[in-house]
PDB file of C-alpha atoms and ligand atoms in Angstrom:
ATOM      1  CA  MET A  11       9.471  -0.355  18.831  1.00 96.00           C
ATOM      2  CA  ARG A  12       7.718  -0.767  15.764  1.00 98.00           C
ATOM      3  CA  VAL A  13       5.426   2.341  15.261  1.00 98.00           C
ATOM      4  CA  ILE A  14       3.132   2.391  12.189  1.00 98.00           C
ATOM      5  CA  ILE A  15       2.801   5.944  10.896  1.00 98.00           C
ATOM      6  CA  CYS A  16       0.082   6.614   8.312  1.00 98.00           C
ATOM      7  CA  GLY A  17      -2.396   8.979   6.675  1.00 97.00           C
ATOM      8  CA  VAL A  18      -3.538  10.177   3.302  1.00 96.00           C
ATOM      9  CA  PRO A  19      -1.128  10.914   0.816  1.00 91.00           C
ATOM     10  CA  GLY A  20       0.333  14.367   1.149  1.00 92.00           C
ATOM     11  CA  VAL A  21      -0.586  14.916   4.763  1.00 97.00           C
ATOM     12  CA  GLY A  22       3.014  15.126   5.655  1.00 96.00           C
ATOM     13  CA  LYS A  23       3.909  11.702   7.103  1.00 96.00           C
ATOM     14  CA  SER A  24       7.593  11.615   5.578  1.00 94.00           C
ATOM     15  CA  THR A  25       8.199  15.366   6.801  1.00 96.00           C
ATOM     16  CA  VAL A  26       7.058  14.498  10.254  1.00 98.00           C
ATOM     17  CA  MET A  27       8.738  11.102  10.502  1.00 98.00           C
ATOM     18  CA  ASN A  28      11.987  12.470   9.519  1.00 97.00           C
ATOM     19  CA  ILE A  29      12.019  14.794  12.827  1.00 98.00           C
ATOM     20  CA  VAL A  30      10.769  11.605  14.726  1.00 98.00           C
ATOM     21  CA  ALA A  31      13.481   9.156  13.451  1.00 98.00           C
ATOM     22  CA  GLU A  32      16.177  12.087  14.189  1.00 97.00           C
ATOM     23  CA  LYS A  33      15.136  12.297  17.716  1.00 97.00           C
ATOM     24  CA  SER A  34      14.296   8.763  18.786  1.00 97.00           C
ATOM     25  CA  SER A  35      17.132   6.988  16.626  1.00 95.00           C
ATOM     26  CA  HIS A  36      14.279   4.714  15.204  1.00 97.00           C
ATOM     27  CA  PRO A  37      15.059   3.601  11.486  1.00 98.00           C
ATOM     28  CA  ILE A  38      12.371   4.837   8.802  1.00 98.00           C
ATOM     29  CA  VAL A  39      11.133   1.975   6.569  1.00 98.00           C
ATOM     30  CA  ASN A  40       8.888   3.320   3.887  1.00 97.00           C
ATOM     31  CA  PHE A  41       6.405   0.222   3.237  1.00 98.00           C
ATOM     32  CA  GLY A  42       5.733   1.446  -0.419  1.00 97.00           C
ATOM     33  CA  THR A  43       9.424   1.535  -1.101  1.00 98.00           C
ATOM     34  CA  VAL A  44       9.834  -1.985   0.119  1.00 98.00           C
ATOM     35  CA  MET A  45       6.840  -2.992  -2.226  1.00 98.00           C
ATOM     36  CA  PHE A  46       8.236  -0.917  -5.137  1.00 98.00           C
ATOM     37  CA  GLU A  47      11.815  -2.816  -4.894  1.00 98.00           C
ATOM     38  CA  GLU A  48      10.219  -6.063  -5.604  1.00 98.00           C
ATOM     39  CA  ALA A  49       7.776  -4.648  -8.088  1.00 98.00           C
ATOM     40  CA  LYS A  50      10.631  -2.945 -10.018  1.00 98.00           C
ATOM     41  CA  GLU A  51      12.717  -6.102  -9.900  1.00 98.00           C
ATOM     42  CA  ARG A  52       9.816  -8.119 -11.469  1.00 98.00           C
ATOM     43  CA  GLY A  53       8.996  -5.567 -14.167  1.00 98.00           C
ATOM     44  CA  LEU A  54       5.725  -4.835 -12.656  1.00 98.00           C
ATOM     45  CA  ALA A  55       6.004  -1.133 -12.298  1.00 98.00           C
ATOM     46  CA  THR A  56       8.259   1.684 -13.334  1.00 97.00           C
ATOM     47  CA  HIS A  57       7.233   4.221 -10.753  1.00 97.00           C
ATOM     48  CA  ARG A  58       5.928   3.927  -7.030  1.00 96.00           C
ATOM     49  CA  ASP A  59       2.599   5.485  -8.028  1.00 95.00           C
ATOM     50  CA  GLU A  60       1.691   2.776 -10.656  1.00 98.00           C
ATOM     51  CA  MET A  61       1.479  -0.066  -7.965  1.00 98.00           C
ATOM     52  CA  ARG A  62      -1.934   1.135  -6.726  1.00 98.00           C
ATOM     53  CA  LYS A  63      -3.101   0.501 -10.340  1.00 98.00           C
ATOM     54  CA  LEU A  64      -1.959  -3.185 -10.517  1.00 98.00           C
ATOM     55  CA  PRO A  65      -4.330  -6.093 -10.330  1.00 98.00           C
ATOM     56  CA  MET A  66      -5.523  -6.610  -6.780  1.00 98.00           C
ATOM     57  CA  ASP A  67      -3.885 -10.130  -6.483  1.00 98.00           C
ATOM     58  CA  VAL A  68      -0.452  -8.626  -7.498  1.00 98.00           C
ATOM     59  CA  GLN A  69      -0.823  -5.850  -4.901  1.00 98.00           C
ATOM     60  CA  ARG A  70      -1.803  -8.177  -2.197  1.00 98.00           C
ATOM     61  CA  GLU A  71       1.236 -10.485  -2.899  1.00 98.00           C
ATOM     62  CA  LEU A  72       3.648  -7.482  -2.766  1.00 98.00           C
ATOM     63  CA  GLN A  73       1.825  -6.019   0.335  1.00 98.00           C
ATOM     64  CA  ARG A  74       2.227  -9.451   2.028  1.00 98.00           C
ATOM     65  CA  ASN A  75       6.143  -9.842   0.986  1.00 98.00           C
ATOM     66  CA  ALA A  76       6.842  -6.290   2.080  1.00 98.00           C
ATOM     67  CA  ALA A  77       5.101  -6.942   5.605  1.00 98.00           C
ATOM     68  CA  LYS A  78       7.197 -10.115   6.373  1.00 98.00           C
ATOM     69  CA  LYS A  79      10.185  -8.269   5.680  1.00 98.00           C
ATOM     70  CA  ILE A  80       9.320  -5.179   7.779  1.00 98.00           C
ATOM     71  CA  GLY A  81       8.298  -7.471  10.620  1.00 98.00           C
ATOM     72  CA  GLU A  82      11.756  -8.665  10.860  1.00 97.00           C
ATOM     73  CA  MET A  83      12.967  -5.270  12.122  1.00 97.00           C
ATOM     74  CA  SER A  84      13.028  -4.822  15.785  1.00 96.00           C
ATOM     75  CA  SER A  85      12.541  -1.336  15.708  1.00 97.00           C
ATOM     76  CA  ALA A  86      11.241   0.944  13.116  1.00 98.00           C
ATOM     77  CA  LEU A  87       9.039   3.869  12.066  1.00 98.00           C
ATOM     78  CA  ILE A  88       6.686   2.413   9.294  1.00 98.00           C
ATOM     79  CA  ASP A  89       5.600   4.840   6.746  1.00 97.00           C
ATOM     80  CA  THR A  90       2.529   3.562   5.268  1.00 97.00           C
ATOM     81  CA  HIS A  91      -1.204   3.949   4.512  1.00 97.00           C
ATOM     82  CA  LEU A  92      -4.479   2.777   6.098  1.00 98.00           C
ATOM     83  CA  SER A  93      -6.223   2.849   2.793  1.00 98.00           C
ATOM     84  CA  ILE A  94      -4.842   2.879  -0.743  1.00 97.00           C
ATOM     85  CA  LYS A  95      -7.288   4.402  -3.392  1.00 95.00           C
ATOM     86  CA  THR A  96      -7.443   1.851  -6.343  1.00 97.00           C
ATOM     87  CA  PRO A  97      -9.560   1.743  -9.326  1.00 97.00           C
ATOM     88  CA  TYR A  98     -11.376  -0.926  -7.736  1.00 98.00           C
ATOM     89  CA  GLY A  99     -12.039   0.679  -4.272  1.00 97.00           C
ATOM     90  CA  TYR A 100     -10.137   1.305  -1.181  1.00 97.00           C
ATOM     91  CA  PHE A 101      -7.495  -1.423  -0.451  1.00 98.00           C
ATOM     92  CA  PRO A 102      -6.888  -1.730   3.209  1.00 98.00           C
ATOM     93  CA  GLY A 103      -2.989  -1.127   3.894  1.00 98.00           C
ATOM     94  CA  LEU A 104      -3.374  -3.011   7.291  1.00 98.00           C
ATOM     95  CA  PRO A 105      -5.474  -5.889   7.288  1.00 98.00           C
ATOM     96  CA  LYS A 106      -5.424  -8.578  10.045  1.00 98.00           C
ATOM     97  CA  HIS A 107      -2.786 -10.827   8.281  1.00 98.00           C
ATOM     98  CA  ILE A 108      -0.501  -7.785   7.559  1.00 98.00           C
ATOM     99  CA  LEU A 109      -0.773  -6.578  11.101  1.00 98.00           C
ATOM    100  CA  ALA A 110       0.063 -10.187  12.525  1.00 98.00           C
ATOM    101  CA  GLU A 111       3.546  -9.790  10.513  1.00 98.00           C
ATOM    102  CA  ILE A 112       4.148  -6.163  11.735  1.00 98.00           C
ATOM    103  CA  ARG A 113       2.981  -6.617  15.375  1.00 98.00           C
ATOM    104  CA  PRO A 114       2.934  -2.680  16.046  1.00 98.00           C
ATOM    105  CA  HIS A 115       3.209  -1.218  19.480  1.00 97.00           C
ATOM    106  CA  LEU A 116       1.777   2.175  18.277  1.00 98.00           C
ATOM    107  CA  ILE A 117      -0.475   3.344  15.642  1.00 98.00           C
ATOM    108  CA  VAL A 118      -0.113   7.118  14.658  1.00 98.00           C
ATOM    109  CA  VAL A 119      -2.608   8.581  12.181  1.00 98.00           C
ATOM    110  CA  ILE A 120      -1.523  11.941  10.859  1.00 98.00           C
ATOM    111  CA  GLU A 121      -4.314  14.346   9.888  1.00 98.00           C
ATOM    112  CA  ALA A 122      -4.688  17.874   8.442  1.00 98.00           C
ATOM    113  CA  PRO A 123      -7.624  19.854   6.919  1.00 96.00           C
ATOM    114  CA  PRO A 124      -8.351  18.576   3.514  1.00 94.00           C
ATOM    115  CA  GLU A 125      -7.854  21.983   1.872  1.00 91.00           C
ATOM    116  CA  ILE A 126      -4.272  22.156   3.308  1.00 94.00           C
ATOM    117  CA  ILE A 127      -3.450  18.515   2.173  1.00 94.00           C
ATOM    118  CA  ALA A 128      -4.810  19.490  -1.417  1.00 91.00           C
ATOM    119  CA  ASP A 129      -2.446  22.444  -1.356  1.00 89.00           C
ATOM    120  CA  ARG A 130       0.626  20.108  -0.002  1.00 91.00           C
ATOM    121  CA  ARG A 131      -0.033  17.781  -2.851  1.00 88.00           C
ATOM    122  CA  GLY A 132       0.195  20.564  -5.274  1.00 83.00           C
ATOM    123  CA  ARG A 133       3.640  21.442  -3.952  1.00 80.00           C
ATOM    124  CA  ASP A 134       4.976  17.920  -4.476  1.00 70.00           C
ATOM    125  CA  GLU A 135       6.131  17.667  -8.064  1.00 70.00           C
ATOM    126  CA  ASP A 136       7.887  14.458  -7.789  1.00 73.00           C
ATOM    127  CA  ARG A 137       4.587  12.572  -7.528  1.00 68.00           C
ATOM    128  CA  ILE A 138       1.947  11.637  -9.502  1.00 68.00           C
ATOM    129  CA  ARG A 139      -1.156  12.277  -7.742  1.00 58.00           C
ATOM    130  CA  ASP A 140      -4.727  11.701  -8.848  1.00 64.00           C
ATOM    131  CA  ALA A 141      -6.946  14.581  -9.563  1.00 59.00           C
ATOM    132  CA  ASP A 142      -8.689  14.283  -6.022  1.00 60.00           C
ATOM    133  CA  GLU A 143     -11.081  16.594  -4.913  1.00 73.00           C
ATOM    134  CA  ILE A 144     -11.361  18.062  -1.434  1.00 89.00           C
ATOM    135  CA  ARG A 145     -14.441  16.003  -0.755  1.00 91.00           C
ATOM    136  CA  ALA A 146     -12.308  12.956  -1.530  1.00 94.00           C
ATOM    137  CA  ILE A 147      -9.596  13.687   0.874  1.00 95.00           C
ATOM    138  CA  LYS A 148     -12.434  14.256   3.540  1.00 95.00           C
ATOM    139  CA  GLU A 149     -13.851  10.954   2.805  1.00 96.00           C
ATOM    140  CA  GLN A 150     -10.427   9.058   2.847  1.00 96.00           C
ATOM    141  CA  GLN A 151      -9.559  10.630   6.102  1.00 98.00           C
ATOM    142  CA  GLU A 152     -13.039   9.627   7.556  1.00 98.00           C
ATOM    143  CA  ILE A 153     -12.495   6.048   6.275  1.00 98.00           C
ATOM    144  CA  ASN A 154      -8.939   5.995   7.756  1.00 98.00           C
ATOM    145  CA  ARG A 155     -10.514   6.564  11.405  1.00 98.00           C
ATOM    146  CA  TYR A 156     -12.585   3.523  10.957  1.00 98.00           C
ATOM    147  CA  LEU A 157      -9.542   1.460   9.844  1.00 98.00           C
ATOM    148  CA  ALA A 158      -7.301   2.850  12.510  1.00 98.00           C
ATOM    149  CA  ALA A 159      -9.881   1.849  15.196  1.00 98.00           C
ATOM    150  CA  ALA A 160     -10.077  -1.688  13.482  1.00 98.00           C
ATOM    151  CA  ALA A 161      -6.237  -2.025  13.364  1.00 98.00           C
ATOM    152  CA  SER A 162      -6.009  -0.969  17.197  1.00 98.00           C
ATOM    153  CA  VAL A 163      -8.672  -3.592  18.285  1.00 98.00           C
ATOM    154  CA  ILE A 164      -6.819  -6.351  16.292  1.00 97.00           C
ATOM    155  CA  THR A 165      -3.419  -5.668  17.640  1.00 98.00           C
ATOM    156  CA  GLY A 166      -4.055  -4.061  20.918  1.00 98.00           C
ATOM    157  CA  ALA A 167      -1.994  -1.253  20.067  1.00 98.00           C
ATOM    158  CA  ASN A 168      -2.475   2.216  21.171  1.00 98.00           C
ATOM    159  CA  ILE A 169      -3.534   4.718  18.723  1.00 98.00           C
ATOM    160  CA  ILE A 170      -3.129   8.530  18.337  1.00 98.00           C
ATOM    161  CA  PHE A 171      -4.398  11.152  16.064  1.00 98.00           C
ATOM    162  CA  VAL A 172      -2.004  13.902  15.380  1.00 98.00           C
ATOM    163  CA  GLU A 173      -2.770  16.940  13.269  1.00 98.00           C
ATOM    164  CA  ASN A 174       0.044  18.053  11.285  1.00 98.00           C
ATOM    165  CA  LYS A 175      -0.521  21.984  11.325  1.00 98.00           C
ATOM    166  CA  GLU A 176       1.046  24.281   8.516  1.00 97.00           C
ATOM    167  CA  GLY A 177       4.683  24.863   9.541  1.00 97.00           C
ATOM    168  CA  LYS A 178       4.274  23.005  12.736  1.00 98.00           C
ATOM    169  CA  ALA A 179       5.875  19.569  11.637  1.00 98.00           C
ATOM    170  CA  GLU A 180       7.946  19.693  14.853  1.00 98.00           C
ATOM    171  CA  GLU A 181       5.131  19.950  17.131  1.00 98.00           C
ATOM    172  CA  ALA A 182       3.440  16.760  15.356  1.00 98.00           C
ATOM    173  CA  ALA A 183       6.579  15.104  15.958  1.00 98.00           C
ATOM    174  CA  ASN A 184       6.716  15.711  19.693  1.00 98.00           C
ATOM    175  CA  LYS A 185       3.361  14.408  20.006  1.00 98.00           C
ATOM    176  CA  ILE A 186       4.484  11.259  18.415  1.00 98.00           C
ATOM    177  CA  LEU A 187       7.678  11.034  20.705  1.00 98.00           C
ATOM    178  CA  LYS A 188       5.668  11.637  23.813  1.00 98.00           C
ATOM    179  CA  ALA A 189       3.414   8.677  22.837  1.00 98.00           C
ATOM    180  CA  MET A 190       6.390   6.685  22.177  1.00 98.00           C
ATOM    181  CA  GLY A 191       7.851   7.585  25.613  1.00 97.00           C
ATOM    182  CA  VAL A 192      11.024   9.102  24.136  1.00 96.00           C
ATOM    183  CA  ILE A 193      10.231  12.690  25.686  1.00 91.00           C
TER     184      ILE A 193
HETATM  185  P1  LIG B 215       2.808  10.521   0.312  1.00 67.66           P
HETATM  186  O1  LIG B 215       1.899   9.529   1.199  1.00 67.66           O
HETATM  187  O2  LIG B 215       2.588  10.709  -0.952  1.00 67.66           O
HETATM  188  O3  LIG B 215       4.288   9.853   0.714  1.00 67.66           O
HETATM  189  P2  LIG B 215       3.501  12.304   2.761  1.00 67.66           P
HETATM  190  O4  LIG B 215       2.381  12.218   3.740  1.00 67.66           O
HETATM  191  O5  LIG B 215       4.768  11.596   3.257  1.00 67.66           O
HETATM  192  O6  LIG B 215       2.983  11.799   1.293  1.00 67.66           O
HETATM  193  P3  LIG B 215       5.222  14.636   2.629  1.00 67.66           P
HETATM  194  O7  LIG B 215       5.980  14.312   1.649  1.00 67.66           O
HETATM  195  O8  LIG B 215       5.899  14.676   3.883  1.00 67.66           O
HETATM  196  O9  LIG B 215       3.733  13.902   2.570  1.00 67.66           O
HETATM  197  O10 LIG B 215       4.618  16.149   2.378  1.00 67.66           O
HETATM  198  C1  LIG B 215       3.939  16.649   1.365  1.00 67.66           C
HETATM  199  C2  LIG B 215       4.122  18.089   1.186  1.00 67.66           C
HETATM  200  O11 LIG B 215       3.893  18.927   2.285  1.00 67.66           O
HETATM  201  C3  LIG B 215       5.926  18.327   1.049  1.00 67.66           C
HETATM  202  O12 LIG B 215       5.895  19.234   0.204  1.00 67.66           O
HETATM  203  C4  LIG B 215       6.224  18.951   2.577  1.00 67.66           C
HETATM  204  O13 LIG B 215       7.297  19.666   2.585  1.00 67.66           O
HETATM  205  C5  LIG B 215       4.866  19.707   3.013  1.00 67.66           C
HETATM  206  N1  LIG B 215       4.693  19.494   4.476  1.00 67.66           N
HETATM  207  C6  LIG B 215       4.611  18.555   5.179  1.00 67.66           C
HETATM  208  N2  LIG B 215       4.142  18.906   6.387  1.00 67.66           N
HETATM  209  C7  LIG B 215       4.256  20.436   6.352  1.00 67.66           C
HETATM  210  C8  LIG B 215       3.882  21.199   7.502  1.00 67.66           C
HETATM  211  N3  LIG B 215       3.562  20.764   8.745  1.00 67.66           N
HETATM  212  N4  LIG B 215       3.771  22.555   7.105  1.00 67.66           N
HETATM  213  C9  LIG B 215       4.201  22.952   5.754  1.00 67.66           C
HETATM  214  N5  LIG B 215       4.283  22.033   4.915  1.00 67.66           N
HETATM  215  C10 LIG B 215       4.305  20.823   4.886  1.00 67.66           C
HETATM  216  P1  LIG B 216       3.894   6.232  -0.555  1.00 67.66           P
HETATM  217  O1  LIG B 216       5.244   6.576  -1.089  1.00 67.66           O
HETATM  218  O2  LIG B 216       3.733   5.941   1.015  1.00 67.66           O
HETATM  219  O3  LIG B 216       2.646   7.026  -1.129  1.00 67.66           O
HETATM  220  O4  LIG B 216       3.541   4.769  -1.097  1.00 67.66           O
HETATM  221  C1  LIG B 216       3.566   4.271  -2.525  1.00 67.66           C
HETATM  222  C2  LIG B 216       2.628   3.318  -2.552  1.00 67.66           C
HETATM  223  O5  LIG B 216       3.023   2.181  -2.132  1.00 67.66           O
HETATM  224  C3  LIG B 216       1.028   3.520  -2.239  1.00 67.66           C
HETATM  225  O6  LIG B 216       0.637   4.375  -3.333  1.00 67.66           O
HETATM  226  C4  LIG B 216       0.766   2.056  -2.440  1.00 67.66           C
HETATM  227  O7  LIG B 216       0.643   1.614  -3.720  1.00 67.66           O
HETATM  228  C5  LIG B 216       2.098   1.300  -1.864  1.00 67.66           C
HETATM  229  N1  LIG B 216       1.561   0.913  -0.424  1.00 67.66           N
HETATM  230  C6  LIG B 216       2.312   1.553   0.660  1.00 67.66           C
HETATM  231  N2  LIG B 216       1.887   1.013   1.937  1.00 67.66           N
HETATM  232  C7  LIG B 216       1.014   0.153   1.544  1.00 67.66           C
HETATM  233  C8  LIG B 216       0.281  -0.813   2.255  1.00 67.66           C
HETATM  234  N3  LIG B 216       0.312  -0.791   3.738  1.00 67.66           N
HETATM  235  N4  LIG B 216      -0.491  -1.873   1.582  1.00 67.66           N
HETATM  236  C9  LIG B 216      -0.627  -1.751   0.257  1.00 67.66           C
HETATM  237  N5  LIG B 216       0.118  -0.865  -0.465  1.00 67.66           N
HETATM  238  C10 LIG B 216       0.794   0.065   0.058  1.00 67.66           C
HETATM  239 MG1  LIG B 217       5.693  10.182   1.953  1.00 67.66          MG
END
């Protein structure tokens, strides 16, 4: 099955998803990585975190091309975002035409308290994060719930909200595996 796994940056998507992949034998595909492969090849970005600052028409084109590639996979855990914070406002990660390519069977929203997410972002030295305040994380998680509901209605895919508690990534992964019917 194709499972979309999303949540604000730093919530722990990749961490939880690695456990789900191991236990479900589903391959992981990172939407941002697929976009970045094309962006790098075309000389549009040298780091994945530059993509959200590109002109919107370029981001939309990269998004569309990535969705086409990912939609060809028969089973996948798709690591992506419901909203991308750009200098031009929130960019929806899963608008109708993108969902039509991906055709998800399940949508998973990973969440955590904003204070914990801010702390996790601070730990991740590889990434270039915006200086987000806790209030901004709260706002984005709220918006993501609306966007997730819309994506569920558009596709008919079930939706689950999973809290990624500190030190309990395995517990979060098990909730996803249950919704996938694996355990
Ligand atoms: P991005 O959207 O930027 O790719 P992400 O949602 O994939 O972020 P991760 O890279 O998985 O987030 O996690 C961010 C940081 O939080 C990492 O340092 C990771 O080890 C840590 N982390 C993730 N889940 C947990 C958890 N349940 N308990 C403690 N630390 C965690
Ligand atoms: P990530 O590593 O998951 O944080 O993704 C890196 C970058 O890829 C994001 O900051 C966005 O610029 C881009 N990206 C990921 N998923 C999407 C999506 N569904 N739509 C548009 N851009 C995306
Ligand atoms: Mg990640």
